[in-house]
Structure formats: C-alpha cells, structure tokens
Tab-separated table of C-alpha atoms and ligand atoms in Angstrom:
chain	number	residue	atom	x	y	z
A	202	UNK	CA	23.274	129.087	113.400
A	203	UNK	CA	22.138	130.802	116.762
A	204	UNK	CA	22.230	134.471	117.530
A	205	UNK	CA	24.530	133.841	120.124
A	206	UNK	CA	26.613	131.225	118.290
A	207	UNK	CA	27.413	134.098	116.229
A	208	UNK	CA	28.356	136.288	118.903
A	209	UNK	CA	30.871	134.306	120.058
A	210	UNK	CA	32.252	133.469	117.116
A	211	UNK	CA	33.493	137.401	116.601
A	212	UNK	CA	35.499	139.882	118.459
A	213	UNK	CA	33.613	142.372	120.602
A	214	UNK	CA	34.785	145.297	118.746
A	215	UNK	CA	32.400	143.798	116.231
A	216	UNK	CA	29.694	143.816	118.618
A	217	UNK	CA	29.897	147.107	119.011
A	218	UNK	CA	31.387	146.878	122.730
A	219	UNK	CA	34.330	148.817	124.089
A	220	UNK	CA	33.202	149.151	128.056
A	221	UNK	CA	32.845	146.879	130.508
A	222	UNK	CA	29.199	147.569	131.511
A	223	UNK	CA	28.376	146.225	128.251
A	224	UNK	CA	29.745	143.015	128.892
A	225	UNK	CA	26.800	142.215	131.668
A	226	UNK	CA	23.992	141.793	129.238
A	227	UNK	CA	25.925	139.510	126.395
A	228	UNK	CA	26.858	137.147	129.328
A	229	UNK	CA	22.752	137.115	130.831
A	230	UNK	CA	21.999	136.056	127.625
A	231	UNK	CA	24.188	133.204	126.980
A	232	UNK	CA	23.650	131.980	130.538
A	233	UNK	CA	19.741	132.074	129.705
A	234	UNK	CA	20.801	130.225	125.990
A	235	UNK	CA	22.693	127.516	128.676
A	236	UNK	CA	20.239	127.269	131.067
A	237	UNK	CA	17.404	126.359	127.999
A	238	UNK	CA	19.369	123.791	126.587
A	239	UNK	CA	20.296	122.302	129.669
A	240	UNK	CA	16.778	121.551	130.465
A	241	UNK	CA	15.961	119.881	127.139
A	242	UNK	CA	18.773	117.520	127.898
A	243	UNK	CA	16.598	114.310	128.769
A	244	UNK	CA	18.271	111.415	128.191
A	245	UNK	CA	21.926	110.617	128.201
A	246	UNK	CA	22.631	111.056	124.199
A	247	UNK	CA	21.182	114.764	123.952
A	248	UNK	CA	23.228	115.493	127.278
A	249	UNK	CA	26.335	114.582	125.539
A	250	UNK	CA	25.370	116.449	122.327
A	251	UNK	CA	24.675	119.402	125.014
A	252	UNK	CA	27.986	119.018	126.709
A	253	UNK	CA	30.002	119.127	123.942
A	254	UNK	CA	28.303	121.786	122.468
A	255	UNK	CA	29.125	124.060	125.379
A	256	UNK	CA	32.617	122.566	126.573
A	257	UNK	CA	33.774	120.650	123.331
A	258	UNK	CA	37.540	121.644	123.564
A	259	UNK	CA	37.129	123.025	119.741
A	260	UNK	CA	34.327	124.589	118.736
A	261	UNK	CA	32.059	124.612	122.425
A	262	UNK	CA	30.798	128.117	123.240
A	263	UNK	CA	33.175	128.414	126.336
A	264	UNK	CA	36.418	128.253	123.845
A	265	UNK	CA	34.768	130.736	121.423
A	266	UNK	CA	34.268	132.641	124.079
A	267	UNK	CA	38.092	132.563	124.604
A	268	UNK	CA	39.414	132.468	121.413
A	269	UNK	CA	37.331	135.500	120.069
A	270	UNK	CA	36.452	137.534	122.965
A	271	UNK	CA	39.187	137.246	125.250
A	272	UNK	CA	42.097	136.849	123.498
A	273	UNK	CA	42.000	139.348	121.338
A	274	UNK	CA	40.232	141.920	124.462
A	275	UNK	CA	41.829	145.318	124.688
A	276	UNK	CA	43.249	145.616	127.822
A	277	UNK	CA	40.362	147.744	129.600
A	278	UNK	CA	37.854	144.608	128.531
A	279	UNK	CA	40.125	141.659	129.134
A	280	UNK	CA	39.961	141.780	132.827
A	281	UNK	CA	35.958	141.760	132.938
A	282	UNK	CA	35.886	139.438	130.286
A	283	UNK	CA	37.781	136.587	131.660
A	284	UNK	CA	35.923	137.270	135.157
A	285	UNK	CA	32.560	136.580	133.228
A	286	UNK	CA	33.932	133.865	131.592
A	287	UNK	CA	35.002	131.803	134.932
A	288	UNK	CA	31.554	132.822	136.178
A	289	UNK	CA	29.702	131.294	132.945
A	290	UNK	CA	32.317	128.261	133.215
A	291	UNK	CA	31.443	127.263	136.816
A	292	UNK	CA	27.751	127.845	135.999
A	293	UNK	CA	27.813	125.686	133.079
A	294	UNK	CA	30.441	123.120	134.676
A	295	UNK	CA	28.264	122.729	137.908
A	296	UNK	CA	24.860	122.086	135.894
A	297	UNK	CA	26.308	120.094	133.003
A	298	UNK	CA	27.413	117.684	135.883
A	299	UNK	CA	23.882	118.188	137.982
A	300	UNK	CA	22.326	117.357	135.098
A	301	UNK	CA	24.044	114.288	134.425
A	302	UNK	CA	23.414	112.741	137.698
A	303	UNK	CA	19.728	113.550	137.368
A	304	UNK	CA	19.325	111.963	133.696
A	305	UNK	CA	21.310	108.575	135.887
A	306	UNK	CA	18.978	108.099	138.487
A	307	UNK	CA	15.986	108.673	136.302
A	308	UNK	CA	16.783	106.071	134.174
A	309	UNK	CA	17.567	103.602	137.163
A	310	UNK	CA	14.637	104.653	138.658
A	311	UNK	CA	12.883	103.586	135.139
A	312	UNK	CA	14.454	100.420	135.260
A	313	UNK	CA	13.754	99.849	138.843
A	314	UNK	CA	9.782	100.812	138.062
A	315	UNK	CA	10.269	98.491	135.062
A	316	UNK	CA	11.374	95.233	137.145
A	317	UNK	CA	9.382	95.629	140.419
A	318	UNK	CA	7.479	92.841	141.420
A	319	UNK	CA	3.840	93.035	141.627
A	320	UNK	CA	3.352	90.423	143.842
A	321	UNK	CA	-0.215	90.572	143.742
A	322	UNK	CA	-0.413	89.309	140.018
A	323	UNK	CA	-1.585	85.629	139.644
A	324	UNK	CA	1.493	83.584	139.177
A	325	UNK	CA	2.784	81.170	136.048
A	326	UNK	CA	1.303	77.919	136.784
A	327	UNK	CA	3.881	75.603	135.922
A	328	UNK	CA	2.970	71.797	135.294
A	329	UNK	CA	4.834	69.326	137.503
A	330	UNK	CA	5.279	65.853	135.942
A	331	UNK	CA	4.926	62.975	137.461
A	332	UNK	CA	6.604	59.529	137.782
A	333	UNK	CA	6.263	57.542	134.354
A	334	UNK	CA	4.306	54.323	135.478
A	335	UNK	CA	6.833	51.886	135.562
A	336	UNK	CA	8.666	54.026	138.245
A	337	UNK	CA	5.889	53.782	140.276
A	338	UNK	CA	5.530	50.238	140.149
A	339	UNK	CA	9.570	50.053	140.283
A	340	UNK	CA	8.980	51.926	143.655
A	341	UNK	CA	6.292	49.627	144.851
A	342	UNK	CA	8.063	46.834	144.727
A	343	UNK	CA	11.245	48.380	145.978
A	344	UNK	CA	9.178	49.222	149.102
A	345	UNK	CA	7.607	46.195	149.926
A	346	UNK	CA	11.453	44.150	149.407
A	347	UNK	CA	12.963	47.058	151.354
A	348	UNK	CA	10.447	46.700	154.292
A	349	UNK	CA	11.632	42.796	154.726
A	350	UNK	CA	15.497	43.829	154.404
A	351	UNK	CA	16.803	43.899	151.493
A	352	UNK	CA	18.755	47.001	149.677
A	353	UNK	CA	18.445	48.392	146.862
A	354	UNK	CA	21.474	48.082	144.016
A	355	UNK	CA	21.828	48.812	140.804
A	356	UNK	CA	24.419	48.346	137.873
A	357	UNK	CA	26.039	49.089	134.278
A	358	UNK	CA	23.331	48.485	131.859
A	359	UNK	CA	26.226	47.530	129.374
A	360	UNK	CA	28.078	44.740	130.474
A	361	UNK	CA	30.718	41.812	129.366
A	362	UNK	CA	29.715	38.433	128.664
A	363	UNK	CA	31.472	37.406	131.521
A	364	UNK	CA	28.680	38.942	134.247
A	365	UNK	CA	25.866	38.382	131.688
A	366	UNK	CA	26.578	34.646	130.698
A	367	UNK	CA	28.937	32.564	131.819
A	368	UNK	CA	29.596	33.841	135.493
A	369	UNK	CA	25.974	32.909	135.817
A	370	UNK	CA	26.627	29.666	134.814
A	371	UNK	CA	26.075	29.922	130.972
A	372	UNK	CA	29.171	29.165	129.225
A	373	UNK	CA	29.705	30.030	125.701
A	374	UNK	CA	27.971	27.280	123.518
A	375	UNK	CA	24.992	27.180	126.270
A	376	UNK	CA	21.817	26.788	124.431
A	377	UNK	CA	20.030	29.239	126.854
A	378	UNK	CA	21.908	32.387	124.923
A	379	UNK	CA	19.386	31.121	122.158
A	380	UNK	CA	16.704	32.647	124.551
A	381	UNK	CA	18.730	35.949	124.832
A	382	UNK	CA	19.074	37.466	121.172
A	383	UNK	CA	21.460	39.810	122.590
A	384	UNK	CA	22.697	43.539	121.273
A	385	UNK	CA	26.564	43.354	121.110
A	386	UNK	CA	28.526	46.601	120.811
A	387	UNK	CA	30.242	47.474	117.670
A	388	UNK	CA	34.004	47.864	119.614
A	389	UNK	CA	37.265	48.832	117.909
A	390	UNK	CA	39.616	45.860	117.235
A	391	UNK	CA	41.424	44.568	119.702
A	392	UNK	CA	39.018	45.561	122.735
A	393	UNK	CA	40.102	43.257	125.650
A	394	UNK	CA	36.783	42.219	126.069
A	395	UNK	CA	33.437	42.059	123.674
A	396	UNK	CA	30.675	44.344	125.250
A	397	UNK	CA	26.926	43.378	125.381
A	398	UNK	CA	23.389	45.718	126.526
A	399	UNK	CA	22.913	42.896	129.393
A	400	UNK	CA	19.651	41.432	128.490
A	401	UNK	CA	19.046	40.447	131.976
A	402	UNK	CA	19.426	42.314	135.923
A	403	UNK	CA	21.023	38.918	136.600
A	404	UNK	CA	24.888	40.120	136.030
A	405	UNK	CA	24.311	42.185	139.674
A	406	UNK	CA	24.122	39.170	140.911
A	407	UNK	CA	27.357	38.142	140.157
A	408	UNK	CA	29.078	42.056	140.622
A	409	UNK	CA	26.891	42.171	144.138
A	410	UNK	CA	28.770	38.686	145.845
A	411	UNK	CA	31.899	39.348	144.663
A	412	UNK	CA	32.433	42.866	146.327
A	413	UNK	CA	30.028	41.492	149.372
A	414	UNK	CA	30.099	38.847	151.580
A	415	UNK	CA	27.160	36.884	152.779
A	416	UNK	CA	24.459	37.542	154.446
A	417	UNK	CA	23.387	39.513	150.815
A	418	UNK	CA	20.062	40.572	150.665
A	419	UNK	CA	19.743	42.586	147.496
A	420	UNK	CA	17.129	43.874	144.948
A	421	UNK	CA	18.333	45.317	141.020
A	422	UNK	CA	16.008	47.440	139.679
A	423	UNK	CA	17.043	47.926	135.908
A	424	UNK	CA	16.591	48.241	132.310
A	425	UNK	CA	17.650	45.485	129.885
A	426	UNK	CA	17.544	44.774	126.588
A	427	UNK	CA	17.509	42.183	123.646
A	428	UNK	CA	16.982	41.720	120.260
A	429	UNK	CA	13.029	41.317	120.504
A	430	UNK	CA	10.796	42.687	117.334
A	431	UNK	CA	8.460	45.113	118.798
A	432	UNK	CA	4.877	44.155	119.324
A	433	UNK	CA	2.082	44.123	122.321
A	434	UNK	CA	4.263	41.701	124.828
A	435	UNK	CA	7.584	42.562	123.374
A	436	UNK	CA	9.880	45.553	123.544
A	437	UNK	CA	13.747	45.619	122.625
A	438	UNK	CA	14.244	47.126	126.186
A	439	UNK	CA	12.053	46.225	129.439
A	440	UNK	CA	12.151	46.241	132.828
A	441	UNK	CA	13.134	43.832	135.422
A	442	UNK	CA	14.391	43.503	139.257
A	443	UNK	CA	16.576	41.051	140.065
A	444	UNK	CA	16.497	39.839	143.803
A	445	UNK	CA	19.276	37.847	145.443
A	446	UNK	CA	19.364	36.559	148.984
A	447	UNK	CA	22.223	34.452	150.438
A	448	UNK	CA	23.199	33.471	153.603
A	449	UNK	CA	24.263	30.428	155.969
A	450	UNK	CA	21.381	28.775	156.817
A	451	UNK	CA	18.552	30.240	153.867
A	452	UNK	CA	16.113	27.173	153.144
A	453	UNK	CA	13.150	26.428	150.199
A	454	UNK	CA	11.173	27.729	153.087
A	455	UNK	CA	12.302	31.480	153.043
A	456	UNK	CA	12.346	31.559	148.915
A	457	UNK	CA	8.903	30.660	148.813
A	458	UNK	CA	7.909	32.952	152.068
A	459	UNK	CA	8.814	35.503	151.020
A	460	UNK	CA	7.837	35.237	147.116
A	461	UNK	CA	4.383	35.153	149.219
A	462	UNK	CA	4.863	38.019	150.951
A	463	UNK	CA	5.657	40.057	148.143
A	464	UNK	CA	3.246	38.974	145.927
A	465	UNK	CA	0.541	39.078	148.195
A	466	UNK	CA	1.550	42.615	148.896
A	467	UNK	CA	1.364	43.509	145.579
A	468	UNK	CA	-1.692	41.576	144.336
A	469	UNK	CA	-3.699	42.030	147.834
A	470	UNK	CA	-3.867	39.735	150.481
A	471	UNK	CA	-6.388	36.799	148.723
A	472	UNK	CA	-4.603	35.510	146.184
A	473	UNK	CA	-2.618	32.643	146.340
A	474	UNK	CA	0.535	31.430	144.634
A	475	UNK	CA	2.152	28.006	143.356
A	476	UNK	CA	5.576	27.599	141.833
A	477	UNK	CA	6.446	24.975	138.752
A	478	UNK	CA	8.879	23.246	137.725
A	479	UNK	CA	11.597	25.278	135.446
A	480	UNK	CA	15.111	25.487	134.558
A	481	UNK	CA	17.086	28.639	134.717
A	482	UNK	CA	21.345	27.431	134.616
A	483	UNK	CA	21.667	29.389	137.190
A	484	UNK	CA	19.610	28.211	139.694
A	485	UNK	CA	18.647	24.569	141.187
A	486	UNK	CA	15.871	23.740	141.472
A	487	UNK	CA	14.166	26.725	139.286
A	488	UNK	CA	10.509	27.279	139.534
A	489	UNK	CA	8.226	29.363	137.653
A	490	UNK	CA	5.803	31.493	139.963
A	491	UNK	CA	2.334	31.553	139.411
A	492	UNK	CA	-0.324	33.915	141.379
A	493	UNK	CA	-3.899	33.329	141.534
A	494	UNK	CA	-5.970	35.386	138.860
A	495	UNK	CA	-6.557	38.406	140.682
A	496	UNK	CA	-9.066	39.661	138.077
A	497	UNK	CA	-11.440	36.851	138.363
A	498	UNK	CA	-10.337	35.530	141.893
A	499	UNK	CA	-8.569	32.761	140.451
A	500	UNK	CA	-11.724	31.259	138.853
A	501	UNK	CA	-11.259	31.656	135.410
A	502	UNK	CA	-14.327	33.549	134.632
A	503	UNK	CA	-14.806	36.936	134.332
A	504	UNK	CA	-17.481	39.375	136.277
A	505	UNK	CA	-20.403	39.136	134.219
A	506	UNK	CA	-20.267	35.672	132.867
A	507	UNK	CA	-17.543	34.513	130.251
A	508	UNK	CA	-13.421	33.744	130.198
A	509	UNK	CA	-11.877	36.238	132.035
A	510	UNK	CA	-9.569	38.041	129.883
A	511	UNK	CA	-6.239	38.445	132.182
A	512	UNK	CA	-5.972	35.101	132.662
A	513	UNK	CA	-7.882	33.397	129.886
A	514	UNK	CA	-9.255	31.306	131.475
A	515	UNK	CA	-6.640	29.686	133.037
A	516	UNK	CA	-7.476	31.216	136.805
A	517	UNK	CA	-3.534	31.193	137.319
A	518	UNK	CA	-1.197	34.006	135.722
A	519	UNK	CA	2.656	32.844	135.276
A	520	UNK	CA	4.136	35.731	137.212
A	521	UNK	CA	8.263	35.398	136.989
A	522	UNK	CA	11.264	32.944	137.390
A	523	UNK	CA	13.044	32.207	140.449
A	524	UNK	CA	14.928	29.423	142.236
A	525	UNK	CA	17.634	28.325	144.621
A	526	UNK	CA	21.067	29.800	143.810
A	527	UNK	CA	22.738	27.354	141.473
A	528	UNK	CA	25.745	25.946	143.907
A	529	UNK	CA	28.288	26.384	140.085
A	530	UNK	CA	27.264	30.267	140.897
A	531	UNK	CA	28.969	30.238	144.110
A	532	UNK	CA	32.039	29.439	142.075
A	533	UNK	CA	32.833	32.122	140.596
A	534	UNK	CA	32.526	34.734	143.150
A	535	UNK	CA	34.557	32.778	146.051
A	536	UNK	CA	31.685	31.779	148.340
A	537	UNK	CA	31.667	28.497	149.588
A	538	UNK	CA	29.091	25.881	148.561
A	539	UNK	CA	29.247	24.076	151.627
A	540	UNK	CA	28.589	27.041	153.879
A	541	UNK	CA	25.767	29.291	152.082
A	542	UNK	CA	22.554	28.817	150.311
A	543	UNK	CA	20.464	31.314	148.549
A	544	UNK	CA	17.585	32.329	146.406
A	545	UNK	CA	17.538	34.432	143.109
A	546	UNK	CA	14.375	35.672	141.211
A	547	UNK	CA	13.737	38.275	138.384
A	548	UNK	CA	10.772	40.168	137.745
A	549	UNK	CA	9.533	41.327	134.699
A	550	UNK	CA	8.181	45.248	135.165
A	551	UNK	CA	6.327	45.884	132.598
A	552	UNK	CA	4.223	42.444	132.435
A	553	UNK	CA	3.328	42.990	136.069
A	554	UNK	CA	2.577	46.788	135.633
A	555	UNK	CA	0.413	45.780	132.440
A	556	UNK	CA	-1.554	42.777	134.748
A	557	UNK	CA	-1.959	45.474	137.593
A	558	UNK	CA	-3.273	48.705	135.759
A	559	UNK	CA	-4.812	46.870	133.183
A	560	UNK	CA	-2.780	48.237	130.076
A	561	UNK	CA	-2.930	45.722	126.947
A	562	UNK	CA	0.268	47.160	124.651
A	563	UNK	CA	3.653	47.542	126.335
A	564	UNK	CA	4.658	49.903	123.734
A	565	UNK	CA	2.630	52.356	125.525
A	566	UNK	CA	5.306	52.497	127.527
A	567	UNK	CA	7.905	54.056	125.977
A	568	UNK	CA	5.538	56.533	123.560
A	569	UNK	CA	5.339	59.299	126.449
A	570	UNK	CA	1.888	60.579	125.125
A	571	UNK	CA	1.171	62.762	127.655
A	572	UNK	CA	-2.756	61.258	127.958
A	573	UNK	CA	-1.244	57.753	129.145
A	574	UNK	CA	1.035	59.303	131.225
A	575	UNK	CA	-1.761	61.496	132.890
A	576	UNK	CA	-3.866	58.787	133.878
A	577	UNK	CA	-0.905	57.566	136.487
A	578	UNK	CA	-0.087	61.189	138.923
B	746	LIG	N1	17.293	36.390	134.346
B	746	LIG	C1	16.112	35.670	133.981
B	746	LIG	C2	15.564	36.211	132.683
B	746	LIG	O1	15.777	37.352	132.397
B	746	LIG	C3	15.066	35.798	135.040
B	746	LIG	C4	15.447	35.044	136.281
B	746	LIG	C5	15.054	33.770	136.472
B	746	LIG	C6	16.197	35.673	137.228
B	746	LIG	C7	15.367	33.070	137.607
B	746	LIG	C8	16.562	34.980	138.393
B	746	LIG	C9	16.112	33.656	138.552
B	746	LIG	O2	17.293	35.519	139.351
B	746	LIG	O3	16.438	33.005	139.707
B	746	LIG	O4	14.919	35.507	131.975
C-alpha cells in the first residue's frame, strides 16, 4: 500500500493536521500521485484499472478522501477540505476523460497505420483460367452457325422419353434405342412420367418447333450422356450440337451448302466434303458427312511417307450425321408437311475437337490436369 493510500484512508487528526494551511501540501502531493499514474495509463485496460482506482465509488481515493477526511473534519477544516477536494475532483475528472480520448485515437490511429495501403508494393498475381477446350471449340462453331443466321438454344439435359425418343420419331420398341444405352432416373413410384439423361441434343429439336414457328434456324450446344464404358473414343457424357433449320421453301441444296460452309470454315478452305447414305428415324433421306483428310490433304498418306494416322489411310474422315427433317417429325409439333421442309444435323464435340488439336484419348477431357488444360489459353 502507497504512502498516500494510507493517508487517505485516516482522519487528519491522525496526520497530525488541525489548520488549514496544512491542508495545501497533502493535496500537491496526491495531485502529483494522480498526475503519475495518469501518464502510465497506455492502453485502455490500465486506464480503467486507473479510473477506478481514483473514482471507484468504494474504495477510489476521491471517496476516501470523503469518508475519512471530510466527514469526520472539525468544523475549522471542513470548509478547506471539501474546497480541495472539488479542486482534486475536477482535476482528476477532466484528465481521466483527456486521457481516455487520447488512448482512442491512438489506437485508431494504430489500426489506421496497420491497414494503409502501400500501393507501391508488387501486387498478388492471381491466375486467370481459361476456357476448357471443348468450350472453345463449342464457341467456334457457334460463331461460324451464328454468322449464317442461326441462334443459339439450349435445353434440360434431363429429359422424358417423349422429347428424347418417340417425338423424334422413335417409338418405344424402335430398334435404334439399342444404339442409345440410356441412363434412366431412379424416380419415386408413381412419377407421371419416367425421366432419362437425354443421350442426344436432338430432344431441342422437338421443344424448339413446338414453342416456334417456322422459319427456325437453331443450333443446341449441349452435354449428353449414355451408358458407354469409358475408353479412348468413348465417354459416358460427350458433347454435341444439334442444328435444325426449317422453313417453306429449304431444299437438299441449302443442307448440303451450308454443311460446306461450316465445315470448310472449320477445317480451312481446301478440303472437300461428300455425304453417304445413312438412316437416322428421324430424318429422310439421312446422310453421313464425310470431310476430306485434312491431315494428309485427303491423300491418305502422311508427311513423310507412310498411312497417315487421322485418317488411316482412308483420305476421308466420317465427320457427323445429318439429313432432311423426317416429314413423321413435323407431326408431332403441329407443322405442316405440305408447307415446310428442313434439315437436322448433330455434331459430335469432342471427336471433332480431338481431329482438330490432335488429342488421341477423350478422357483427357474431363481429367482437368491443369498441363492439358494449359496448352489451350
Ligand atoms: N442425334 C444423333 C445421335 O446422337 C445425331 C444426329 C443425326 C442428329 C442426324 C441429327 C441428325 O439432327 O439429323 O446419334
């Protein structure tokens, strides 16, 4: 305990003061005893240890001031007493408070120092991704159909068998489905309708001319899926983009002008193209595209001597199936067979994306190892 804790915890008498006079000195000291403390306040815990120390309503220094020197005062004293006493309280009121505000703004001015900006430091380089590969090619293609008129649609990559099968023309016991092993959805009984991953874009087909009427010009970009076991050619989900054009007066001519244009966009102007025979149930007649090697220039043999390995050989590459809108099609979405032709085709993404860049594994494709994924900014 402090000398002058102990002073104010007796009566004066037992200081040894009667007069007045005497008072002056005991009250200097405690001020100086205040004025000490109050500067080794520094932060706001030892303030509040400080504060109550000298104002705590119990046992501060200002109410043992009270309760043992003035109270019990003789009368002479009492009047000198309590005039020290308000002088000591405003003084230690005034700075308590002064000193409060200081310890604020020096630790907001801390915290201010703390988060400033130096705007001259080097920055956090962040690495920006890029479009996977298939993307890219998705966007190619969307280009070079959106640059002849067509838009771009897309739809529910879990559909009914309705918009998948038989819509398109491939009623229940069809033997095409065979070519479709096709992911069905576990659904609770009692579902209104069984629910299927589509394993084609075709479906938009079917969703696009039933909320449109013709002229349609239309390409799906889309995932589907089926039932495929994975190896270098085959992936239980792939790529495709469906195109569908329809209108009064659209002739064998237009299909196969602008498969041309397209592919000759895609390939580069020198190759050529050919279509086969084929049967899709929902077109008639169906073709097969072909395009012109354009590894080997459609000769069959590679660069330095040898089969050229895209083609093997066969200086032609089978590129996708297409054909004239079946007229059964028209059917079921209310357009009338009479009035409107058309032409359908679907691409496969990931075959032409693995003929362009060169890649031998589709399942490349779906790994995301950053080192494939690098090689295509
Ligand atoms: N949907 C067919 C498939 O996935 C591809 C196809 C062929 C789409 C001919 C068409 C078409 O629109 O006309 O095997």
């Amino acid at each position: 305990m402090t000398a002058h804790e102990n002073k104010t915890a007796q009566p004066l008498v037992h200081l040894g003061i009667t007069r007045p006079e005497e008072l002056s000195s005991l009250f200097a000291d405690l001020r100086g005893r205040f004025d000490a403390d109050c500067a080794s306040a520094h932060d706001e815990s030892s303030w509040k240890q400080f504060r109550d120390a000298w104002l705590g309503r119990k046992s501060g220094v200002l109410t043992q001031i009270t309760d043992s020197w003035l109270k019990p005062a003789t009368p002479e004293l009492k009047r000198a007493v309590g005039q020290q006493l308000n002088e000591l309280r405003a003084h230690v009121e005034s700075q308590i408070e002064t000193r409060r505000a200081a310890i604020e703004t020096g630790a907001e001015e801390n915290a201010l120092a703390r988060d400033r900006i130096d705007l001259s430091l080097p920055g956090v380089v962040r690495p920006v991704g890029s479009h996977h590969l298939i993307r890219q090619v998705f966007q190619e293609i969307e280009d070079i159909f959106f640059s002849i008129g067509f838009s771009i649609v897309e739809g529910p990559e879990i559909e009914t068998p309705y918009y998948n099968f038989e819509a398109l023309n491939i009623p229940e016991f069809h033997p095409v489905r065979d070519d479709m092993d096709t992911f069905y959805l576990d659904l609770p009984k009692g579902a209104p309708t069984p629910l299927l991953l589509r394993t084609h874009t075709s479906p938009m087909q079917i969703r696009t001319m039933e909320k449109q009427k013709p002229p349609v010009r239309v390409i799906v970009p889309g995932k589907v899926y089926r039932r495929d076991n994975p190896d270098a050619t085959h992936s239980f989900a792939f790529h495709q983009i469906e195109g569908l054009a329809v209108d009064t007066d659209i002739t064998f001519c237009d299909f196969t002008g602008t498969i041309e244009y397209f592919v000759k966009r895609f390939f580069g102007p020198s190759v050529k193209t050919r279509f086969r025979p084929s049967y899709f149930p929902f077109t008639e007649p169906s073709v097969e595209f072909d395009v012109s090697c354009p590894f080997c220039g459609g000769t069959g043999t590679a660069a330095g001597g040898g089969t050229c390995s895209k083609c093997k050989g066969a200086a032609w590459i089978e590129l996708f199936g297409a054909g004239m809108v079946d007229p059964a099609v028209y059917g079921f979405v209310n357009y009338d067979p009479k009035k409107v032709s058309g032409f359908a085709f679907g691409i496969g993404i990931d075959r032409l994306a693995m003929l362009k860049y060169g890649i031998d594994d589709i399942q490349i494709f779906f790994q995301n190892d950053v080192r494939f994924l690098r090689q295509f900014p």
